[in-house]
Amino acid sequence: MGFFDNVLLGFQVTLSPSNLFFCFIGVLVGTLIGVLPGIGPIGTIALLLPATFKATPASSIIMLAGIAYGAMYGGSTTSILVNIPGEAASIITCLDGHQMARQGRAGPALGIAAWGSFIGGSLSVIALMFIATPLPRLLFALARLNTLP
């Protein structure tokens, strides 16, 4: 199988209605729990891991990824509205986002955070898709160069 065959298979698995439902539920619940200050994406995944035990492996991973992305966005909500970062990654959002909220522009601040999260997450997944295949080969070749005979 070539690279594009694997990409098409990935889209076929990901875009099935049941997996899209698992992703939607993961993002929704991850966002709701990620809004709680102090509970970041790692804590949210740890809390919701048992919810994936009865699902298929692909659906579980898709749901856990949705939980992680939802929790990251949920942390920016508390940073913007109440100036309390949900996790370390949301500290910078407190600086600009909360100032916008104090000026009556909380909606645009939340929208910018949502679009930024979507675009950054999408670009990182696309980059990972292209890097995931050659990276192990490169690391294996580098490891062979550093070994003693």
N, CA, C and O atoms as a GROMACS GRO file, in nm:
protein
  596
    1MET      N    1   0.083  -0.118   0.000
    1MET     CA    2   0.000   0.000   0.000
    1MET      C    3   0.087   0.124   0.000
    1MET      O    4   0.186   0.132   0.073
    2GLY      N    5   0.050   0.218  -0.081
    2GLY     CA    6   0.124   0.343  -0.086
    2GLY      C    7   0.073   0.442   0.018
    2GLY      O    8  -0.019   0.415   0.095
    3PHE      N    9   0.138   0.556   0.016
    3PHE     CA   10   0.105   0.660   0.113
    3PHE      C   11  -0.040   0.706   0.096
    3PHE      O   12  -0.113   0.717   0.195
    4PHE      N   13  -0.081   0.731  -0.026
    4PHE     CA   14  -0.216   0.783  -0.048
    4PHE      C   15  -0.323   0.678  -0.021
    4PHE      O   16  -0.435   0.713   0.017
    5ASP      N   17  -0.290   0.551  -0.041
    5ASP     CA   18  -0.384   0.445  -0.004
    5ASP      C   19  -0.408   0.446   0.148
    5ASP      O   20  -0.520   0.428   0.194
    6ASN      N   21  -0.301   0.465   0.223
    6ASN     CA   22  -0.315   0.471   0.369
    6ASN      C   23  -0.393   0.594   0.413
    6ASN      O   24  -0.472   0.587   0.507
    7VAL      N   25  -0.371   0.706   0.346
    7VAL     CA   26  -0.445   0.828   0.379
    7VAL      C   27  -0.593   0.809   0.349
    7VAL      O   28  -0.678   0.847   0.429
    8LEU      N   29  -0.625   0.750   0.236
    8LEU     CA   30  -0.765   0.724   0.203
    8LEU      C   31  -0.829   0.627   0.302
    8LEU      O   32  -0.945   0.646   0.339
    9LEU      N   33  -0.757   0.526   0.344
    9LEU     CA   34  -0.808   0.433   0.445
    9LEU      C   35  -0.833   0.505   0.577
    9LEU      O   36  -0.933   0.481   0.644
   10GLY      N   37  -0.741   0.595   0.614
   10GLY     CA   38  -0.759   0.673   0.736
   10GLY      C   39  -0.882   0.761   0.730
   10GLY      O   40  -0.958   0.768   0.827
   11PHE      N   41  -0.904   0.828   0.616
   11PHE     CA   42  -1.024   0.910   0.601
   11PHE      C   43  -1.150   0.825   0.602
   11PHE      O   44  -1.253   0.866   0.657
   12GLN      N   45  -1.143   0.706   0.543
   12GLN     CA   46  -1.260   0.618   0.541
   12GLN      C   47  -1.297   0.575   0.682
   12GLN      O   48  -1.415   0.571   0.717
   13VAL      N   49  -1.199   0.543   0.763
   13VAL     CA   50  -1.226   0.502   0.901
   13VAL      C   51  -1.272   0.622   0.983
   13VAL      O   52  -1.368   0.612   1.060
   14THR      N   53  -1.206   0.734   0.968
   14THR     CA   54  -1.236   0.852   1.049
   14THR      C   55  -1.371   0.912   1.017
   14THR      O   56  -1.442   0.955   1.107
   15LEU      N   57  -1.408   0.916   0.891
   15LEU     CA   58  -1.531   0.983   0.850
   15LEU      C   59  -1.654   0.892   0.850
   15LEU      O   60  -1.758   0.930   0.798
   16SER      N   61  -1.643   0.774   0.909
   16SER     CA   62  -1.763   0.692   0.924
   16SER      C   63  -1.853   0.759   1.028
   16SER      O   64  -1.804   0.823   1.121
   17PRO      N   65  -1.985   0.744   1.014
   17PRO     CA   66  -2.077   0.814   1.105
   17PRO      C   67  -2.056   0.780   1.253
   17PRO      O   68  -2.068   0.868   1.338
   18SER      N   69  -2.025   0.656   1.283
   18SER     CA   70  -2.007   0.620   1.425
   18SER      C   71  -1.881   0.686   1.483
   18SER      O   72  -1.882   0.732   1.597
   19ASN      N   73  -1.773   0.691   1.405
   19ASN     CA   74  -1.652   0.755   1.455
   19ASN      C   75  -1.666   0.907   1.464
   19ASN      O   76  -1.610   0.968   1.554
   20LEU      N   77  -1.741   0.968   1.372
   20LEU     CA   78  -1.768   1.110   1.383
   20LEU      C   79  -1.852   1.140   1.507
   20LEU      O   80  -1.833   1.243   1.572
   21PHE      N   81  -1.943   1.050   1.541
   21PHE     CA   82  -2.023   1.067   1.663
   21PHE      C   83  -1.933   1.059   1.786
   21PHE      O   84  -1.945   1.140   1.878
   22PHE      N   85  -1.842   0.961   1.788
   22PHE     CA   86  -1.748   0.949   1.900
   22PHE      C   87  -1.660   1.074   1.911
   22PHE      O   88  -1.632   1.120   2.021
   23CYS      N   89  -1.618   1.129   1.798
   23CYS     CA   90  -1.537   1.251   1.799
   23CYS      C   91  -1.618   1.368   1.854
   23CYS      O   92  -1.568   1.446   1.935
   24PHE      N   93  -1.743   1.380   1.809
   24PHE     CA   94  -1.829   1.489   1.857
   24PHE      C   95  -1.850   1.479   2.008
   24PHE      O   96  -1.839   1.580   2.078
   25ILE      N   97  -1.880   1.360   2.057
   25ILE     CA   98  -1.901   1.341   2.200
   25ILE      C   99  -1.771   1.372   2.276
   25ILE      O  100  -1.775   1.436   2.382
   26GLY      N  101  -1.658   1.328   2.224
   26GLY     CA  102  -1.530   1.354   2.289
   26GLY      C  103  -1.499   1.502   2.298
   26GLY      O  104  -1.455   1.550   2.403
   27VAL      N  105  -1.521   1.576   2.189
   27VAL     CA  106  -1.494   1.719   2.190
   27VAL      C  107  -1.590   1.791   2.283
   27VAL      O  108  -1.549   1.881   2.357
   28LEU      N  109  -1.717   1.754   2.281
   28LEU     CA  110  -1.816   1.819   2.367
   28LEU      C  111  -1.784   1.798   2.514
   28LEU      O  112  -1.779   1.893   2.592
   29VAL      N  113  -1.763   1.673   2.554
   29VAL     CA  114  -1.736   1.643   2.694
   29VAL      C  115  -1.598   1.697   2.734
   29VAL      O  116  -1.582   1.745   2.846
   30GLY      N  117  -1.500   1.688   2.644
   30GLY     CA  118  -1.368   1.742   2.673
   30GLY      C  119  -1.372   1.892   2.695
   30GLY      O  120  -1.303   1.944   2.783
   31THR      N  121  -1.452   1.962   2.616
   31THR     CA  122  -1.465   2.106   2.634
   31THR      C  123  -1.534   2.138   2.766
   31THR      O  124  -1.493   2.230   2.837
   32LEU      N  125  -1.639   2.063   2.799
   32LEU     CA  126  -1.711   2.088   2.924
   32LEU      C  127  -1.623   2.064   3.047
   32LEU      O  128  -1.629   2.140   3.143
   33ILE      N  129  -1.542   1.961   3.044
   33ILE     CA  130  -1.455   1.934   3.158
   33ILE      C  131  -1.330   2.021   3.153
   33ILE      O  132  -1.276   2.059   3.257
   34GLY      N  133  -1.283   2.054   3.031
   34GLY     CA  134  -1.166   2.141   3.018
   34GLY      C  135  -1.190   2.282   3.067
   34GLY      O  136  -1.094   2.354   3.096
   35VAL      N  137  -1.317   2.323   3.077
   35VAL     CA  138  -1.350   2.456   3.128
   35VAL      C  139  -1.319   2.465   3.277
   35VAL      O  140  -1.295   2.575   3.328
   36LEU      N  141  -1.318   2.354   3.347
   36LEU     CA  142  -1.290   2.356   3.490
   36LEU      C  143  -1.143   2.394   3.511
   36LEU      O  144  -1.054   2.327   3.459
   37PRO      N  145  -1.118   2.499   3.587
   37PRO     CA  146  -0.978   2.541   3.607
   37PRO      C  147  -0.897   2.433   3.679
   37PRO      O  148  -0.943   2.372   3.775
   38GLY      N  149  -0.777   2.411   3.630
   38GLY     CA  150  -0.687   2.316   3.692
   38GLY      C  151  -0.692   2.177   3.632
   38GLY      O  152  -0.600   2.097   3.654
   39ILE      N  153  -0.795   2.147   3.556
   39ILE     CA  154  -0.804   2.015   3.492
   39ILE      C  155  -0.769   2.035   3.345
   39ILE      O  156  -0.852   2.083   3.267
   40GLY      N  157  -0.650   1.999   3.308
   40GLY     CA  158  -0.605   2.016   3.171
   40GLY      C  159  -0.641   1.896   3.086
   40GLY      O  160  -0.719   1.810   3.128
   41PRO      N  161  -0.586   1.889   2.966
   41PRO     CA  162  -0.615   1.778   2.875
   41PRO      C  163  -0.574   1.642   2.931
   41PRO      O  164  -0.645   1.544   2.911
   42ILE      N  165  -0.460   1.635   2.999
   42ILE     CA  166  -0.414   1.507   3.054
   42ILE      C  167  -0.511   1.458   3.161
   42ILE      O  168  -0.549   1.341   3.162
   43GLY      N  169  -0.549   1.547   3.251
   43GLY     CA  170  -0.644   1.510   3.355
   43GLY      C  171  -0.780   1.473   3.299
   43GLY      O  172  -0.845   1.381   3.349
   44THR      N  173  -0.823   1.543   3.195
   44THR     CA  174  -0.951   1.513   3.133
   44THR      C  175  -0.949   1.376   3.067
   44THR      O  176  -1.045   1.300   3.079
   45ILE      N  177  -0.841   1.344   2.999
   45ILE     CA  178  -0.829   1.212   2.937
   45ILE      C  179  -0.827   1.104   3.044
   45ILE      O  180  -0.890   1.000   3.029
   46ALA      N  181  -0.754   1.129   3.154
   46ALA     CA  182  -0.749   1.031   3.262
   46ALA      C  183  -0.886   1.009   3.324
   46ALA      O  184  -0.920   0.896   3.359
   47LEU      N  185  -0.964   1.115   3.339
   47LEU     CA  186  -1.098   1.101   3.395
   47LEU      C  187  -1.193   1.027   3.302
   47LEU      O  188  -1.276   0.948   3.348
   48LEU      N  189  -1.181   1.052   3.172
   48LEU     CA  190  -1.277   0.996   3.077
   48LEU      C  191  -1.229   0.871   3.006
   48LEU      O  192  -1.298   0.819   2.918
   49LEU      N  193  -1.112   0.820   3.042
   49LEU     CA  194  -1.061   0.699   2.979
   49LEU      C  195  -1.156   0.579   2.994
   49LEU      O  196  -1.174   0.505   2.897
   50PRO      N  197  -1.218   0.558   3.110
   50PRO     CA  198  -1.309   0.443   3.120
   50PRO      C  199  -1.431   0.452   3.028
   50PRO      O  200  -1.495   0.351   3.002
   51ALA      N  201  -1.464   0.570   2.979
   51ALA     CA  202  -1.578   0.585   2.889
   51ALA      C  203  -1.552   0.519   2.753
   51ALA      O  204  -1.645   0.498   2.676
   52THR      N  205  -1.426   0.488   2.722
   52THR     CA  206  -1.392   0.430   2.592
   52THR      C  207  -1.370   0.280   2.596
   52THR      O  208  -1.334   0.221   2.494
   53PHE      N  209  -1.390   0.216   2.711
   53PHE     CA  210  -1.356   0.074   2.724
   53PHE      C  211  -1.442  -0.017   2.636
   53PHE      O  212  -1.392  -0.120   2.590
   54LYS      N  213  -1.566   0.017   2.612
   54LYS     CA  214  -1.656  -0.069   2.535
   54LYS      C  215  -1.653  -0.041   2.385
   54LYS      O  216  -1.714  -0.114   2.308
   55ALA      N  217  -1.583   0.063   2.344
   55ALA     CA  218  -1.579   0.101   2.202
   55ALA      C  219  -1.467   0.025   2.130
   55ALA      O  220  -1.381  -0.037   2.193
   56THR      N  221  -1.470   0.032   1.999
   56THR     CA  222  -1.362  -0.029   1.919
   56THR      C  223  -1.234   0.052   1.939
   56THR      O  224  -1.241   0.167   1.983
   57PRO      N  225  -1.117  -0.005   1.909
   57PRO     CA  226  -0.992   0.070   1.929
   57PRO      C  227  -0.986   0.201   1.849
   57PRO      O  228  -0.942   0.302   1.902
   58ALA      N  229  -1.031   0.199   1.724
   58ALA     CA  230  -1.027   0.322   1.644
   58ALA      C  231  -1.120   0.428   1.702
   58ALA      O  232  -1.084   0.545   1.711
   59SER      N  233  -1.240   0.386   1.741
   59SER     CA  234  -1.335   0.481   1.800
   59SER      C  235  -1.283   0.536   1.932
   59SER      O  236  -1.302   0.654   1.962
   60SER      N  237  -1.217   0.452   2.010
   60SER     CA  238  -1.162   0.497   2.138
   60SER      C  239  -1.053   0.601   2.118
   60SER      O  240  -1.051   0.703   2.187
   61ILE      N  241  -0.963   0.578   2.024
   61ILE     CA  242  -0.855   0.673   1.999
   61ILE      C  243  -0.911   0.803   1.943
   61ILE      O  244  -0.865   0.912   1.979
   62ILE      N  245  -1.011   0.793   1.855
   62ILE     CA  246  -1.073   0.914   1.800
   62ILE      C  247  -1.142   0.992   1.910
   62ILE      O  248  -1.133   1.115   1.913
   63MET      N  249  -1.210   0.923   2.001
   63MET     CA  250  -1.277   0.992   2.111
   63MET      C  251  -1.176   1.056   2.206
   63MET      O  252  -1.197   1.168   2.252
   64LEU      N  253  -1.068   0.986   2.236
   64LEU     CA  254  -0.966   1.042   2.324
   64LEU      C  255  -0.897   1.164   2.260
   64LEU      O  256  -0.864   1.260   2.329
   65ALA      N  257  -0.876   1.159   2.128
   65ALA     CA  258  -0.819   1.276   2.060
   65ALA      C  259  -0.917   1.393   2.067
   65ALA      O  260  -0.876   1.507   2.088
   66GLY      N  261  -1.046   1.365   2.048
   66GLY     CA  262  -1.147   1.470   2.061
   66GLY      C  263  -1.151   1.528   2.201
   66GLY      O  264  -1.168   1.648   2.219
   67ILE      N  265  -1.136   1.442   2.301
   67ILE     CA  266  -1.133   1.489   2.440
   67ILE      C  267  -1.012   1.580   2.462
   67ILE      O  268  -1.024   1.684   2.527
   68ALA      N  269  -0.898   1.542   2.409
   68ALA     CA  270  -0.777   1.623   2.427
   68ALA      C  271  -0.792   1.760   2.362
   68ALA      O  272  -0.761   1.862   2.423
   69TYR      N  273  -0.840   1.762   2.237
   69TYR     CA  274  -0.856   1.890   2.168
   69TYR      C  275  -0.965   1.974   2.234
   69TYR      O  276  -0.950   2.095   2.245
   70GLY      N  277  -1.074   1.912   2.277
   70GLY     CA  278  -1.180   1.986   2.345
   70GLY      C  279  -1.133   2.044   2.477
   70GLY      O  280  -1.169   2.156   2.512
   71ALA      N  281  -1.054   1.968   2.551
   71ALA     CA  282  -1.003   2.018   2.679
   71ALA      C  283  -0.905   2.133   2.659
   71ALA      O  284  -0.902   2.225   2.740
   72MET      N  285  -0.827   2.128   2.553
   72MET     CA  286  -0.736   2.240   2.525
   72MET      C  287  -0.815   2.367   2.495
   72MET      O  288  -0.779   2.475   2.542
   73TYR      N  289  -0.922   2.355   2.419
   73TYR     CA  290  -1.004   2.472   2.390
   73TYR      C  291  -1.080   2.516   2.515
   73TYR      O  292  -1.096   2.636   2.537
   74GLY      N  293  -1.128   2.424   2.595
   74GLY     CA  294  -1.200   2.459   2.717
   74GLY      C  295  -1.115   2.540   2.813
   74GLY      O  296  -1.166   2.627   2.883
   75GLY      N  297  -0.987   2.512   2.818
   75GLY     CA  298  -0.896   2.589   2.902
   75GLY      C  299  -0.885   2.733   2.859
   75GLY      O  300  -0.864   2.822   2.942
   76SER      N  301  -0.898   2.758   2.728
   76SER     CA  302  -0.892   2.897   2.682
   76SER      C  303  -1.019   2.973   2.719
   76SER      O  304  -1.016   3.096   2.731
   77THR      N  305  -1.131   2.904   2.738
   77THR     CA  306  -1.255   2.971   2.776
   77THR      C  307  -1.243   3.034   2.914
   77THR      O  308  -1.281   3.150   2.933
   78THR      N  309  -1.190   2.959   3.011
   78THR     CA  310  -1.174   3.017   3.144
   78THR      C  311  -1.067   3.126   3.145
   78THR      O  312  -1.076   3.221   3.222
   79SER      N  313  -0.966   3.113   3.059
   79SER     CA  314  -0.863   3.216   3.051
   79SER      C  315  -0.921   3.347   3.001
   79SER      O  316  -0.887   3.455   3.051
   80ILE      N  317  -1.009   3.339   2.904
   80ILE     CA  318  -1.066   3.460   2.845
   80ILE      C  319  -1.171   3.522   2.937
   80ILE      O  320  -1.171   3.643   2.958
   81LEU      N  321  -1.259   3.440   2.991
   81LEU     CA  322  -1.373   3.496   3.064
   81LEU      C  323  -1.341   3.534   3.208
   81LEU      O  324  -1.386   3.639   3.254
   82VAL      N  325  -1.265   3.453   3.280
   82VAL     CA  326  -1.242   3.481   3.423
   82VAL      C  327  -1.094   3.499   3.459
   82VAL      O  328  -1.061   3.511   3.576
   83ASN      N  329  -1.006   3.500   3.358
   83ASN     CA  330  -0.863   3.523   3.378
   83ASN      C  331  -0.799   3.416   3.466
   83ASN      O  332  -0.706   3.445   3.541
   84ILE      N  333  -0.849   3.294   3.457
   84ILE     CA  334  -0.790   3.180   3.528
   84ILE      C  335  -0.753   3.076   3.423
   84ILE      O  336  -0.841   3.016   3.362
   85PRO      N  337  -0.624   3.052   3.401
   85PRO     CA  338  -0.586   2.954   3.299
   85PRO      C  339  -0.622   2.812   3.344
   85PRO      O  340  -0.597   2.773   3.458
   86GLY      N  341  -0.680   2.737   3.252
   86GLY     CA  342  -0.716   2.599   3.281
   86GLY      C  343  -0.596   2.508   3.286
   86GLY      O  344  -0.596   2.408   3.358
   87GLU      N  345  -0.493   2.540   3.209
   87GLU     CA  346  -0.368   2.466   3.210
   87GLU      C  347  -0.256   2.561   3.169
   87GLU      O  348  -0.281   2.677   3.138
   88ALA      N  349  -0.136   2.512   3.168
   88ALA     CA  350  -0.020   2.598   3.141
   88ALA      C  351  -0.026   2.659   3.001
   88ALA      O  352   0.022   2.771   2.981
   89ALA      N  353  -0.082   2.589   2.905
   89ALA     CA  354  -0.087   2.640   2.768
   89ALA      C  355  -0.181   2.759   2.754
   89ALA      O  356  -0.172   2.831   2.655
   90SER      N  357  -0.268   2.782   2.849
   90SER     CA  358  -0.364   2.892   2.840
   90SER      C  359  -0.320   3.018   2.912
   90SER      O  360  -0.397   3.114   2.921
   91ILE      N  361  -0.201   3.020   2.964
   91ILE     CA  362  -0.155   3.137   3.039
   91ILE      C  363  -0.145   3.259   2.949
   91ILE      O  364  -0.186   3.368   2.988
   92ILE      N  365  -0.093   3.243   2.830
   92ILE     CA  366  -0.080   3.356   2.739
   92ILE      C  367  -0.216   3.406   2.694
   92ILE      O  368  -0.232   3.525   2.667
   93THR      N  369  -0.314   3.317   2.685
   93THR     CA  370  -0.449   3.358   2.647
   93THR      C  371  -0.508   3.453   2.749
   93THR      O  372  -0.590   3.538   2.715
   94CYS      N  373  -0.467   3.440   2.875
   94CYS     CA  374  -0.516   3.531   2.980
   94CYS      C  375  -0.476   3.675   2.950
   94CYS      O  376  -0.552   3.768   2.978
   95LEU      N  377  -0.358   3.695   2.893
   95LEU     CA  378  -0.308   3.831   2.873
   95LEU      C  379  -0.394   3.910   2.774
   95LEU      O  380  -0.439   4.020   2.805
   96ASP      N  381  -0.416   3.853   2.656
   96ASP     CA  382  -0.492   3.926   2.554
   96ASP      C  383  -0.641   3.897   2.560
   96ASP      O  384  -0.723   3.988   2.545
   97GLY      N  385  -0.677   3.772   2.582
   97GLY     CA  386  -0.817   3.733   2.578
   97GLY      C  387  -0.900   3.798   2.688
   97GLY      O  388  -1.012   3.844   2.663
   98HIS      N  389  -0.846   3.803   2.807
   98HIS     CA  390  -0.922   3.862   2.916
   98HIS      C  391  -0.935   4.014   2.898
   98HIS      O  392  -1.038   4.071   2.933
   99GLN      N  393  -0.834   4.077   2.842
   99GLN     CA  394  -0.844   4.221   2.814
   99GLN      C  395  -0.953   4.248   2.710
   99GLN      O  396  -1.027   4.347   2.722
  100MET      N  397  -0.964   4.162   2.611
  100MET     CA  398  -1.072   4.177   2.513
  100MET      C  399  -1.207   4.157   2.579
  100MET      O  400  -1.302   4.229   2.548
  101ALA      N  401  -1.218   4.060   2.670
  101ALA     CA  402  -1.344   4.035   2.739
  101ALA      C  403  -1.382   4.155   2.826
  101ALA      O  404  -1.500   4.189   2.835
  102ARG      N  405  -1.286   4.217   2.890
  102ARG     CA  406  -1.314   4.335   2.973
  102ARG      C  407  -1.360   4.454   2.889
  102ARG      O  408  -1.430   4.542   2.940
  103GLN      N  409  -1.322   4.457   2.763
  103GLN     CA  410  -1.366   4.563   2.673
  103GLN      C  411  -1.499   4.531   2.605
  103GLN      O  412  -1.544   4.605   2.518
  104GLY      N  413  -1.563   4.420   2.646
  104GLY     CA  414  -1.691   4.380   2.587
  104GLY      C  415  -1.679   4.300   2.460
  104GLY      O  416  -1.776   4.287   2.386
  105ARG      N  417  -1.562   4.248   2.432
  105ARG     CA  418  -1.539   4.170   2.310
  105ARG      C  419  -1.505   4.025   2.343
  105ARG      O  420  -1.413   3.968   2.284
  106ALA      N  421  -1.579   3.965   2.436
  106ALA     CA  422  -1.553   3.826   2.475
  106ALA      C  423  -1.587   3.730   2.361
  106ALA      O  424  -1.517   3.631   2.341
  107GLY      N  425  -1.694   3.759   2.287
  107GLY     CA  426  -1.733   3.673   2.174
  107GLY      C  427  -1.624   3.661   2.069
  107GLY      O  428  -1.587   3.550   2.032
  108PRO      N  429  -1.572   3.774   2.019
  108PRO     CA  430  -1.461   3.763   1.923
  108PRO      C  431  -1.338   3.695   1.982
  108PRO      O  432  -1.268   3.624   1.910
  109ALA      N  433  -1.310   3.716   2.110
  109ALA     CA  434  -1.193   3.650   2.171
  109ALA      C  435  -1.212   3.499   2.173
  109ALA      O  436  -1.120   3.424   2.143
  110LEU      N  437  -1.333   3.454   2.209
  110LEU     CA  438  -1.360   3.309   2.209
  110LEU      C  439  -1.358   3.254   2.067
  110LEU      O  440  -1.312   3.142   2.044
  111GLY      N  441  -1.408   3.331   1.971
  111GLY     CA  442  -1.406   3.287   1.831
  111GLY      C  443  -1.264   3.275   1.777
  111GLY      O  444  -1.232   3.180   1.706
  112ILE      N  445  -1.180   3.372   1.810
  112ILE     CA  446  -1.040   3.366   1.767
  112ILE      C  447  -0.971   3.245   1.828
  112ILE      O  448  -0.894   3.176   1.761
  113ALA      N  449  -0.999   3.219   1.956
  113ALA     CA  450  -0.940   3.101   2.021
  113ALA      C  451  -0.987   2.973   1.956
  113ALA      O  452  -0.909   2.879   1.938
  114ALA      N  453  -1.116   2.967   1.920
  114ALA     CA  454  -1.170   2.846   1.856
  114ALA      C  455  -1.108   2.824   1.718
  114ALA      O  456  -1.065   2.713   1.686
  115TRP      N  457  -1.102   2.930   1.637
  115TRP     CA  458  -1.042   2.917   1.504
  115TRP      C  459  -0.894   2.886   1.512
  115TRP      O  460  -0.842   2.805   1.435
  116GLY      N  461  -0.825   2.951   1.604
  116GLY     CA  462  -0.682   2.922   1.621
  116GLY      C  463  -0.658   2.779   1.663
  116GLY      O  464  -0.564   2.715   1.616
  117SER      N  465  -0.742   2.729   1.752
  117SER     CA  466  -0.730   2.590   1.796
  117SER      C  467  -0.757   2.494   1.681
  117SER      O  468  -0.687   2.394   1.664
  118PHE      N  469  -0.860   2.524   1.602
  118PHE     CA  470  -0.895   2.438   1.488
  118PHE      C  471  -0.784   2.437   1.383
  118PHE      O  472  -0.743   2.331   1.336
  119ILE      N  473  -0.736   2.555   1.347
  119ILE     CA  474  -0.634   2.563   1.242
  119ILE      C  475  -0.503   2.500   1.290
  119ILE      O  476  -0.439   2.426   1.216
  120GLY      N  477  -0.463   2.530   1.414
  120GLY     CA  478  -0.339   2.472   1.466
  120GLY      C  479  -0.348   2.321   1.479
  120GLY      O  480  -0.253   2.250   1.445
  121GLY      N  481  -0.460   2.271   1.528
  121GLY     CA  482  -0.477   2.126   1.539
  121GLY      C  483  -0.479   2.058   1.404
  121GLY      O  484  -0.419   1.952   1.386
  122SER      N  485  -0.548   2.118   1.307
  122SER     CA  486  -0.555   2.059   1.173
  122SER      C  487  -0.419   2.056   1.105
  122SER      O  488  -0.380   1.955   1.047
  123LEU      N  489  -0.347   2.168   1.112
  123LEU     CA  490  -0.214   2.172   1.049
  123LEU      C  491  -0.117   2.076   1.115
  123LEU      O  492  -0.033   2.016   1.048
  124SER      N  493  -0.126   2.061   1.247
  124SER     CA  494  -0.035   1.969   1.315
  124SER      C  495  -0.065   1.824   1.279
  124SER      O  496   0.027   1.743   1.267
  125VAL      N  497  -0.193   1.790   1.263
  125VAL     CA  498  -0.227   1.653   1.223
  125VAL      C  499  -0.182   1.627   1.080
  125VAL      O  500  -0.133   1.518   1.050
  126ILE      N  501  -0.196   1.725   0.992
  126ILE     CA  502  -0.149   1.707   0.854
  126ILE      C  503   0.003   1.692   0.851
  126ILE      O  504   0.055   1.608   0.778
  127ALA      N  505   0.074   1.773   0.929
  127ALA     CA  506   0.219   1.761   0.935
  127ALA      C  507   0.260   1.625   0.991
  127ALA      O  508   0.353   1.562   0.940
  128LEU      N  509   0.191   1.580   1.095
  128LEU     CA  510   0.221   1.449   1.151
  128LEU      C  511   0.196   1.338   1.050
  128LEU      O  512   0.269   1.238   1.047
  129MET      N  513   0.094   1.354   0.968
  129MET     CA  514   0.062   1.254   0.867
  129MET      C  515   0.177   1.238   0.768
  129MET      O  516   0.207   1.127   0.726
  130PHE      N  517   0.241   1.348   0.730
  130PHE     CA  518   0.353   1.341   0.636
  130PHE      C  519   0.483   1.299   0.702
  130PHE      O  520   0.568   1.238   0.636
  131ILE      N  521   0.502   1.330   0.828
  131ILE     CA  522   0.628   1.303   0.897
  131ILE      C  523   0.630   1.163   0.959
  131ILE      O  524   0.738   1.108   0.981
  132ALA      N  525   0.515   1.105   0.987
  132ALA     CA  526   0.509   0.980   1.062
  132ALA      C  527   0.575   0.863   0.989
  132ALA      O  528   0.631   0.775   1.054
  133THR      N  529   0.571   0.861   0.858
  133THR     CA  530   0.631   0.749   0.785
  133THR      C  531   0.783   0.759   0.776
  133THR      O  532   0.851   0.662   0.809
  134PRO      N  533   0.841   0.872   0.732
  134PRO     CA  534   0.988   0.875   0.721
  134PRO      C  535   1.062   0.893   0.853
  134PRO      O  536   1.181   0.861   0.861
  135LEU      N  537   0.996   0.943   0.957
  135LEU     CA  538   1.066   0.969   1.083
  135LEU      C  539   1.126   0.844   1.147
  135LEU      O  540   1.241   0.848   1.188
  136PRO      N  541   1.052   0.732   1.157
  136PRO     CA  542   1.115   0.613   1.217
  136PRO      C  543   1.235   0.561   1.136
  136PRO      O  544   1.332   0.512   1.193
  137ARG      N  545   1.227   0.574   1.004
  137ARG     CA  546   1.341   0.531   0.921
  137ARG      C  547   1.463   0.617   0.950
  137ARG      O  548   1.575   0.566   0.962
  138LEU      N  549   1.441   0.748   0.962
  138LEU     CA  550   1.552   0.838   0.992
  138LEU      C  551   1.610   0.810   1.130
  138LEU      O  552   1.732   0.807   1.146
  139LEU      N  553   1.525   0.790   1.228
  139LEU     CA  554   1.573   0.762   1.363
  139LEU      C  555   1.646   0.629   1.370
  139LEU      O  556   1.746   0.617   1.440
  140PHE      N  557   1.598   0.530   1.297
  140PHE     CA  558   1.666   0.400   1.295
  140PHE      C  559   1.804   0.414   1.230
  140PHE      O  560   1.901   0.354   1.277
  141ALA      N  561   1.812   0.492   1.121
  141ALA     CA  562   1.941   0.512   1.054
  141ALA      C  563   2.038   0.588   1.144
  141ALA      O  564   2.157   0.555   1.148
  142LEU      N  565   1.989   0.686   1.216
  142LEU     CA  566   2.075   0.759   1.309
  142LEU      C  567   2.120   0.671   1.426
  142LEU      O  568   2.233   0.683   1.474
  143ALA      N  569   2.032   0.583   1.472
  143ALA     CA  570   2.068   0.494   1.580
  143ALA      C  571   2.174   0.394   1.536
  143ALA      O  572   2.262   0.358   1.614
  144ARG      N  573   2.166   0.350   1.411
  144ARG     CA  574   2.267   0.256   1.360
  144ARG      C  575   2.402   0.322   1.347
  144ARG      O  576   2.505   0.256   1.365
  145LEU      N  577   2.405   0.450   1.316
  145LEU     CA  578   2.533   0.521   1.302
  145LEU      C  579   2.604   0.537   1.436
  145LEU      O  580   2.727   0.541   1.441
  146ASN      N  581   2.529   0.547   1.544
  146ASN     CA  582   2.588   0.571   1.676
  146ASN      C  583   2.619   0.445   1.752
  146ASN      O  584   2.670   0.454   1.864
  147THR      N  585   2.592   0.327   1.699
  147THR     CA  586   2.621   0.204   1.772
  147THR      C  587   2.763   0.158   1.746
  147THR      O  588   2.819   0.181   1.639
  148LEU      N  589   2.820   0.094   1.846
  148LEU     CA  590   2.954   0.037   1.830
  148LEU      C  591   2.945  -0.102   1.770
  148LEU      O  592   2.851  -0.176   1.800
  149PRO      N  593   3.041  -0.139   1.685
  149PRO     CA  594   3.036  -0.273   1.624
  149PRO      C  595   3.064  -0.384   1.723
  149PRO      O  596   3.064  -0.502   1.686
   0.00000   0.00000   0.00000
